[in-house]
PDB file of C-alpha atoms in Angstrom:
ATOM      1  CA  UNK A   1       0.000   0.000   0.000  1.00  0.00           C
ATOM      2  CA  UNK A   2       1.209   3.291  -0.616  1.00  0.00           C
ATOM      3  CA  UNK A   3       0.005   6.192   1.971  1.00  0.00           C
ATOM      4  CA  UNK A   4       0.374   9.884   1.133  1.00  0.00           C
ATOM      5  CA  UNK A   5       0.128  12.337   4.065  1.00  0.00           C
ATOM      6  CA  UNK A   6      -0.644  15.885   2.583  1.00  0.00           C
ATOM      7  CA  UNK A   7      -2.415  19.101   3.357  1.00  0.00           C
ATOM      8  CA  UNK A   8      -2.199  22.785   1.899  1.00  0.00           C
ATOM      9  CA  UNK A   9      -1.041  23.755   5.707  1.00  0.00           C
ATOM     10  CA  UNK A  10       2.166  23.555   6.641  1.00  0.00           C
ATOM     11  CA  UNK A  11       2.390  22.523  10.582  1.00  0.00           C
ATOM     12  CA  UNK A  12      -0.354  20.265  10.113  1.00  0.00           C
ATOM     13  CA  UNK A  13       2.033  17.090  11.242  1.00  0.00           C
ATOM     14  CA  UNK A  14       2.373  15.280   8.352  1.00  0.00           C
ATOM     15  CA  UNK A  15       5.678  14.487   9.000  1.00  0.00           C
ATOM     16  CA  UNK A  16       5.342  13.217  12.519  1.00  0.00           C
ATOM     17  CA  UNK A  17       2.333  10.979  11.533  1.00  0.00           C
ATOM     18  CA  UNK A  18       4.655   9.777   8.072  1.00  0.00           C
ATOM     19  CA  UNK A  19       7.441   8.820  10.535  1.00  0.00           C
ATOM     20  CA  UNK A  20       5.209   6.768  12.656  1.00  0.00           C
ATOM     21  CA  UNK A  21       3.324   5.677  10.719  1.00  0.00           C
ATOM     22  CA  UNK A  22       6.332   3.624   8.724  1.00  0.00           C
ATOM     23  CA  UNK A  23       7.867   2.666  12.395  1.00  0.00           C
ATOM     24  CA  UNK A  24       4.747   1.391  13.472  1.00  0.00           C
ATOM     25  CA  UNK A  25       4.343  -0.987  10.226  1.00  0.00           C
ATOM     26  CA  UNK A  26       8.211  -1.943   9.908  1.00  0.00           C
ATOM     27  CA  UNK A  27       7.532  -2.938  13.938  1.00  0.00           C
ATOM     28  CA  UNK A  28       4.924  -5.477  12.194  1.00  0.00           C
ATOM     29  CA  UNK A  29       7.412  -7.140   9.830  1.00  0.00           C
ATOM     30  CA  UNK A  30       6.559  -4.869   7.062  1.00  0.00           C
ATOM     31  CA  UNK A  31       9.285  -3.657   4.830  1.00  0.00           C
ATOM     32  CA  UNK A  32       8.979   0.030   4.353  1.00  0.00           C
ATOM     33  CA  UNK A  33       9.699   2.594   2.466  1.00  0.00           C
ATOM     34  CA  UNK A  34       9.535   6.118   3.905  1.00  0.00           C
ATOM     35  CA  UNK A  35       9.889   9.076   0.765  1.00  0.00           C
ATOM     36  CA  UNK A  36      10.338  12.148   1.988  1.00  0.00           C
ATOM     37  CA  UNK A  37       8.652  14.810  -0.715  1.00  0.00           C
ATOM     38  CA  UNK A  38       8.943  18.027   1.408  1.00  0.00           C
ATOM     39  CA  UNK A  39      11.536  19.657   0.068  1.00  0.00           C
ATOM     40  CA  UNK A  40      11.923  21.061   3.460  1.00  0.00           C
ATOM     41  CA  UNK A  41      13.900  17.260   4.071  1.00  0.00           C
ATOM     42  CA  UNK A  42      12.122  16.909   7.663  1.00  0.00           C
ATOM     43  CA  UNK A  43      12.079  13.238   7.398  1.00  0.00           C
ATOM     44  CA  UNK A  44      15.130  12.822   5.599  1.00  0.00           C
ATOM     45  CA  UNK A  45      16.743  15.144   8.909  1.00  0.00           C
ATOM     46  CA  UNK A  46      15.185  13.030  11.493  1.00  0.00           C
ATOM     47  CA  UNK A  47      16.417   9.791  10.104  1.00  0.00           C
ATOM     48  CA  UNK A  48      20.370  11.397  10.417  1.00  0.00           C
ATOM     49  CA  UNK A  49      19.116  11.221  13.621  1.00  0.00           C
ATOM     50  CA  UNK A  50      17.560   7.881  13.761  1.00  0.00           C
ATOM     51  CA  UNK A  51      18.730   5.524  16.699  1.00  0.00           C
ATOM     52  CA  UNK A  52      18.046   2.225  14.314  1.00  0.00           C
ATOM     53  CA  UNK A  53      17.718   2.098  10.581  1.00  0.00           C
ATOM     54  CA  UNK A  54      14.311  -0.389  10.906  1.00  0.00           C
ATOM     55  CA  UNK A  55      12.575   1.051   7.415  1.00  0.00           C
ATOM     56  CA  UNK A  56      14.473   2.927   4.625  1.00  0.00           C
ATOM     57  CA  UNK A  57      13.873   6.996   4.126  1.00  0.00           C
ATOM     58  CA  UNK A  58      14.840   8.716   0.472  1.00  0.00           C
ATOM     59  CA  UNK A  59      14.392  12.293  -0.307  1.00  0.00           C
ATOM     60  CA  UNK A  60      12.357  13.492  -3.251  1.00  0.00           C
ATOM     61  CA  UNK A  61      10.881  16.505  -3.599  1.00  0.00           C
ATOM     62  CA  UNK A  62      10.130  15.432  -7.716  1.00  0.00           C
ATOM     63  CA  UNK A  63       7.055  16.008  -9.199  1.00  0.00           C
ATOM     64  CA  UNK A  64       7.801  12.410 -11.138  1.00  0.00           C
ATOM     65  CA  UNK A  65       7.037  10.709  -8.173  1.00  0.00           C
ATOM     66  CA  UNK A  66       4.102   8.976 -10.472  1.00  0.00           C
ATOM     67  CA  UNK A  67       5.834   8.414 -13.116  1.00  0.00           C
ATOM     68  CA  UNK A  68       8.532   6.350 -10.830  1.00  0.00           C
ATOM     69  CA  UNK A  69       6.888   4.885  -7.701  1.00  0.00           C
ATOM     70  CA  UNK A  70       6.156   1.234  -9.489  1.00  0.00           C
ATOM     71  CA  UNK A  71       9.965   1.319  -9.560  1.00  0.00           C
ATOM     72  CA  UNK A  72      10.364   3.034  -5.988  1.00  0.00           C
ATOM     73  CA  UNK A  73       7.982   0.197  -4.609  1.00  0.00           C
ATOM     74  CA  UNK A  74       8.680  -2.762  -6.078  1.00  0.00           C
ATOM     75  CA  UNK A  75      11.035  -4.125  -2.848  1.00  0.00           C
ATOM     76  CA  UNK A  76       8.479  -2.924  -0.255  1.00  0.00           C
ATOM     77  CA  UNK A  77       5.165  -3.771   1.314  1.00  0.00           C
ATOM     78  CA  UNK A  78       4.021   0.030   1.876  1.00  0.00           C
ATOM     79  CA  UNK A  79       5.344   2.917   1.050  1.00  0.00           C
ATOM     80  CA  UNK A  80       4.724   6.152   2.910  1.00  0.00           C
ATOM     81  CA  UNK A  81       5.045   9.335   1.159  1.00  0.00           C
ATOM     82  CA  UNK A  82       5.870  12.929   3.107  1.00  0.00           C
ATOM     83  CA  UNK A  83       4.205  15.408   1.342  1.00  0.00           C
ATOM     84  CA  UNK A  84       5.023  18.990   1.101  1.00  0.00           C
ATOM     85  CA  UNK A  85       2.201  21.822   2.097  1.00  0.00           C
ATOM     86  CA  UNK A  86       0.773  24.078  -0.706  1.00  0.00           C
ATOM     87  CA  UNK A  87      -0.481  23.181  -4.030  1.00  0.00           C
ATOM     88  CA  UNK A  88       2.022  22.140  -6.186  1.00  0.00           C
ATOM     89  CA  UNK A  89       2.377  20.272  -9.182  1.00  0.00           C
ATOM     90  CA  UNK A  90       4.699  17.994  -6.640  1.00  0.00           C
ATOM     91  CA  UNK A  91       1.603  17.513  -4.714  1.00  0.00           C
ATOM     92  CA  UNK A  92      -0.503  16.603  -7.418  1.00  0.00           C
ATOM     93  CA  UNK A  93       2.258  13.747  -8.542  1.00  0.00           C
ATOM     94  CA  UNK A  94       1.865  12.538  -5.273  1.00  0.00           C
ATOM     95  CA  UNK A  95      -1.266  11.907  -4.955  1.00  0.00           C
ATOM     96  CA  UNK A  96      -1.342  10.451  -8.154  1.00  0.00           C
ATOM     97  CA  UNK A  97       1.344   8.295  -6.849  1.00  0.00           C
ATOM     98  CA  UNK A  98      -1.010   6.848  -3.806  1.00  0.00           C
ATOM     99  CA  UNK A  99      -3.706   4.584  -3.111  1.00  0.00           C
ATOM    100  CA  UNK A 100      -4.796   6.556   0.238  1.00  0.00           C
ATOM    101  CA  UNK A 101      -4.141  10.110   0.680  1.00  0.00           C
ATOM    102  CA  UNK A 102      -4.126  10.735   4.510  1.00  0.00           C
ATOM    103  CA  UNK A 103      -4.880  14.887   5.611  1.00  0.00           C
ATOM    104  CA  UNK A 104      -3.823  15.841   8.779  1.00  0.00           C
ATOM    105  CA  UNK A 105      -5.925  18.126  10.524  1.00  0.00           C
ATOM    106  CA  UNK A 106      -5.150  20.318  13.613  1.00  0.00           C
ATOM    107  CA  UNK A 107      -8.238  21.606  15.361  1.00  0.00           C
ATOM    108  CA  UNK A 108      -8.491  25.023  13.478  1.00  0.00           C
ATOM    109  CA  UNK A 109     -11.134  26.458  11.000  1.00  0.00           C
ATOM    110  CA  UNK A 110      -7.922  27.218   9.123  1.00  0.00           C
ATOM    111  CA  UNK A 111      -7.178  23.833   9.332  1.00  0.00           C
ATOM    112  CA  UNK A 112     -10.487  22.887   8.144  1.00  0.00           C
ATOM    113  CA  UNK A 113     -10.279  24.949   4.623  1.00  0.00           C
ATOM    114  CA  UNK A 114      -7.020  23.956   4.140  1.00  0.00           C
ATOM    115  CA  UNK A 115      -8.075  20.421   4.141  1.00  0.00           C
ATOM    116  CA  UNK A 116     -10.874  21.232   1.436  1.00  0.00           C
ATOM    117  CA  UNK A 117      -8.303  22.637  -0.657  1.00  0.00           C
ATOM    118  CA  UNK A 118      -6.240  19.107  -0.383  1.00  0.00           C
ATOM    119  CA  UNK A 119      -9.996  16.887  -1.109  1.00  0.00           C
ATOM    120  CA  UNK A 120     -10.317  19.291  -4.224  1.00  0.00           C
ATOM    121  CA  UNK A 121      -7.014  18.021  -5.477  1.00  0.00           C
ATOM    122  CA  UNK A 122      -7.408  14.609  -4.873  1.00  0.00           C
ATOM    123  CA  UNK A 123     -10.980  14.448  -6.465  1.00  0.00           C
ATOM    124  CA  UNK A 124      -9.397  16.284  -9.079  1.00  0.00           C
ATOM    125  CA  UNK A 125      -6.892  12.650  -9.441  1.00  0.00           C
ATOM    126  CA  UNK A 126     -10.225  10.952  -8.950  1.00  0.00           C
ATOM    127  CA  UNK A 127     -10.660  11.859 -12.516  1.00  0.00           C
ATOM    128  CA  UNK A 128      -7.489   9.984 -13.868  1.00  0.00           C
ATOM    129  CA  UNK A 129      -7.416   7.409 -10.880  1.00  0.00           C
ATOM    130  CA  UNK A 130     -10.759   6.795  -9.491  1.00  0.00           C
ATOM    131  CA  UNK A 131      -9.259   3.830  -7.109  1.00  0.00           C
ATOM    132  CA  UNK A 132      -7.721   6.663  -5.134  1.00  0.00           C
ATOM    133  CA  UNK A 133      -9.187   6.462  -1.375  1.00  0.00           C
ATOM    134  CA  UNK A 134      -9.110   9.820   0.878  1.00  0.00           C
ATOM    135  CA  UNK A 135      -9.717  10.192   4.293  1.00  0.00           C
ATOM    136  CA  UNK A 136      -8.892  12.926   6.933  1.00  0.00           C
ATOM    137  CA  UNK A 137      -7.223  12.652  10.672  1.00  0.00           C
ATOM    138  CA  UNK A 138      -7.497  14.828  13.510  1.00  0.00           C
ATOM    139  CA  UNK A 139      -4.766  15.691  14.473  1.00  0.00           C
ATOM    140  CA  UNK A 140      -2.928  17.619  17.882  1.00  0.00           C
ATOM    141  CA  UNK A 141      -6.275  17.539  19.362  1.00  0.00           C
ATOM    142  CA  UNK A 142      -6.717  19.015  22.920  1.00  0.00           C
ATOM    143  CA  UNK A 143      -8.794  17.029  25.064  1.00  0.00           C
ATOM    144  CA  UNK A 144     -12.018  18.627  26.929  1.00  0.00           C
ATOM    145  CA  UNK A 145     -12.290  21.103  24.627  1.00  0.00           C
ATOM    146  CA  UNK A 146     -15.014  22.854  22.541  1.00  0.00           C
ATOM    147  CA  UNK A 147     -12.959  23.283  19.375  1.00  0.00           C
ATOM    148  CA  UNK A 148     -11.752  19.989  19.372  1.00  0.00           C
ATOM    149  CA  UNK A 149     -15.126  18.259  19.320  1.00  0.00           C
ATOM    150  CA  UNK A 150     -16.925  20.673  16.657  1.00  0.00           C
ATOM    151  CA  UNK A 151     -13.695  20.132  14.284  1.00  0.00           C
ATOM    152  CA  UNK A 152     -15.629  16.564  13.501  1.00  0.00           C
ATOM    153  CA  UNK A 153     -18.684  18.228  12.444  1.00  0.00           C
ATOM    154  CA  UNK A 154     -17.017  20.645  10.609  1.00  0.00           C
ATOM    155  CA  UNK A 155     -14.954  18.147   8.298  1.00  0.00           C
ATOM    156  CA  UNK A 156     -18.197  16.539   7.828  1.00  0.00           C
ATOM    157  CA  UNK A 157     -19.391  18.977   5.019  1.00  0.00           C
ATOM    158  CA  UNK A 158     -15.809  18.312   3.000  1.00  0.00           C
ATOM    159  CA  UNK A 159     -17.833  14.516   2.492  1.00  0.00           C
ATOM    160  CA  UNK A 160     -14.678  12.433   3.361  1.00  0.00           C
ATOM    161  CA  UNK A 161     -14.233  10.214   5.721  1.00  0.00           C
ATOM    162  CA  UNK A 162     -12.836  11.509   8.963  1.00  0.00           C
ATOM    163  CA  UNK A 163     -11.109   8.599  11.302  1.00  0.00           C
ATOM    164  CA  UNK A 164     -12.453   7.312  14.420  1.00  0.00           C
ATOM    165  CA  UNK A 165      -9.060   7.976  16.283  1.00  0.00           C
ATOM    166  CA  UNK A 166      -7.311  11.305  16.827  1.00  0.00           C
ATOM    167  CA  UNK A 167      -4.328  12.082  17.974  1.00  0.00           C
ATOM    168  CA  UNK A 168      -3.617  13.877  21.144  1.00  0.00           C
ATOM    169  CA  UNK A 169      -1.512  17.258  21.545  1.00  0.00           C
ATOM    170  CA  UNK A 170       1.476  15.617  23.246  1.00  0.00           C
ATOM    171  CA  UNK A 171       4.929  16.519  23.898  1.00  0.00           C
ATOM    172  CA  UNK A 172       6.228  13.100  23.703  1.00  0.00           C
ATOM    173  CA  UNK A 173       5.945  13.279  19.782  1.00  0.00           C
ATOM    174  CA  UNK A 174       8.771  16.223  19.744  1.00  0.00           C
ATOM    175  CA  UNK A 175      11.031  14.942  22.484  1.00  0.00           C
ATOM    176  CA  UNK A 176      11.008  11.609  20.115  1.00  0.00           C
ATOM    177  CA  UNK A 177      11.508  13.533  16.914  1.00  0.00           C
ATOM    178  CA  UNK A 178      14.692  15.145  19.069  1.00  0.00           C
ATOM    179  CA  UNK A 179      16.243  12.399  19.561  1.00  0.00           C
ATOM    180  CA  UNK A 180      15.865  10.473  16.350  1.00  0.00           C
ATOM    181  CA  UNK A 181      13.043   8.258  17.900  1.00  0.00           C
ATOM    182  CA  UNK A 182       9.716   7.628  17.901  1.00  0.00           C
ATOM    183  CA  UNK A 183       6.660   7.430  20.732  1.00  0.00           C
ATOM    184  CA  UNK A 184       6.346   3.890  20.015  1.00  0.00           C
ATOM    185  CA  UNK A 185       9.368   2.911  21.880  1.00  0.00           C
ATOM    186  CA  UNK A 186       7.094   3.228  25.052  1.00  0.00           C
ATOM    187  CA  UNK A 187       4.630   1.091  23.961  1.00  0.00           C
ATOM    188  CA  UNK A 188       2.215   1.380  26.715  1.00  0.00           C
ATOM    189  CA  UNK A 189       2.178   5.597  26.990  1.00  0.00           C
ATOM    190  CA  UNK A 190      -1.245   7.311  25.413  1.00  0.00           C
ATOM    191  CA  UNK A 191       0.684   8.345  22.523  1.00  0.00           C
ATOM    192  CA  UNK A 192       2.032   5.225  20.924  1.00  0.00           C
ATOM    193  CA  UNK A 193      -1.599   3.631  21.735  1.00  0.00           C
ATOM    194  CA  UNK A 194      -2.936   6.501  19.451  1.00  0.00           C
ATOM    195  CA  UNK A 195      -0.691   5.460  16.984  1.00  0.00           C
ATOM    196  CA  UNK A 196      -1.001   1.951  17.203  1.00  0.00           C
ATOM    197  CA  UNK A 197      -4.729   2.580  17.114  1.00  0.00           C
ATOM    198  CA  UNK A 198      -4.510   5.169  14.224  1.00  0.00           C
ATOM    199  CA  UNK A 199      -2.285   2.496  11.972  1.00  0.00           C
ATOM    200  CA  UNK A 200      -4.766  -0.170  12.627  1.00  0.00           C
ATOM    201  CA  UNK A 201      -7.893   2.203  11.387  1.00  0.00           C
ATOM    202  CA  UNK A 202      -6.122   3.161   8.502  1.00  0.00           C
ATOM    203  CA  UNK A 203      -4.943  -0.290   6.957  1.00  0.00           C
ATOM    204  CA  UNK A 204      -8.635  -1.071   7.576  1.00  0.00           C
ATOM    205  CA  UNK A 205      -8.942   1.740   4.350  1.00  0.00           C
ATOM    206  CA  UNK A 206      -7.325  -0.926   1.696  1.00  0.00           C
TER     207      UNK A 206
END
């Protein structure tokens, strides 16, 4: 399967949800490929980083990334593509490249029509590659609060599916990133059971 994490926003934390999202299936015997499209490298830093090479991370921030992924993917079970923000004939490749784009949402109406912009684009691929699945996350949710239960509602009206598990607001996701890690090396703490959770609602998708 190949998963592209995308949005128009930058911030959104599509990198930190690419990153563990490819830990959390190379922890289950897949054999992953992480690309890193940003050409802002963010993955491609954090794996300099990395305290064990467990899944493989390229840079390319090519808008041929359609044109090339058969090749890209032919060693691995799933591939997980880093997008960058902002429309971009990059982005467009990559969706084109995917079979589930994944938008990260923080709890923001500016979140919210960024994420419309991103479900234009991919029904825009629709066209070309109607097998294309789309579904949104919520993402660096606070708990207990107003905004972060009428975010659901709002992404409602955008017509895509919106997953069942969020992701909290947690600063064990940044120490990790610090220190070339990830939150699932403490497999029992909230965070890595949102992930856990998160990976096993989204291979559901396929």
């Amino acid at each position: 399967m190949i998963y592209a994490f995308l949005n128009q926003k930058g911030g959104v934390g599509k990198t930190t949800l690419s990153i563990h999202t490819a830990a959390e299936l190379s922890g289950r015997g897949r054999r992953v490929l992480l690309i890193d499209a940003d050409p802002q490298g963010s993955s491609l830093a954090w794996s300099n980083y990395r305290e064990k090479a467990n899944f493989t991370v390229v840079g390319m921030p090519k808008a041929t990334i359609h044109k090339e992924i058969d090749l890209l993917a032919q060693d691995y079970d799933d591939v997980v593509i880093d997008g960058p923000p902002r429309v971009t004939e990059l982005a467009r490749s990559i969706i084109l490249s995917a079979d589930i784009v994944v938008i990260p949402v923080q709890p923001s109406p500016m979140d919210v029509w960024a994420a419309a912009e991103t479900v234009d684009l991919v029904r825009e691929a629709q066209v070309y590659k109607p097998e294309i699945k789309c579904c949104l996350v919520i993402n660096r949710k606070i708990t207990n609060t107003a905004i972060g239960r009428d975010v659901r509602d709002a992404l409602a009206e955008l017509e895509v599916p919106v997953l069942k598990n969020d992701i909290g607001q947690r600063v064990a996701f940044a120490e990790s990133a610090a220190s070339g890690s990830t939150v699932l090396n403490q497999k029992l703490s909230k965070a890595a059971r949102e992930i856990i959770k998160f990976v096993n609602e989204l291979r559901r998708l396929k």
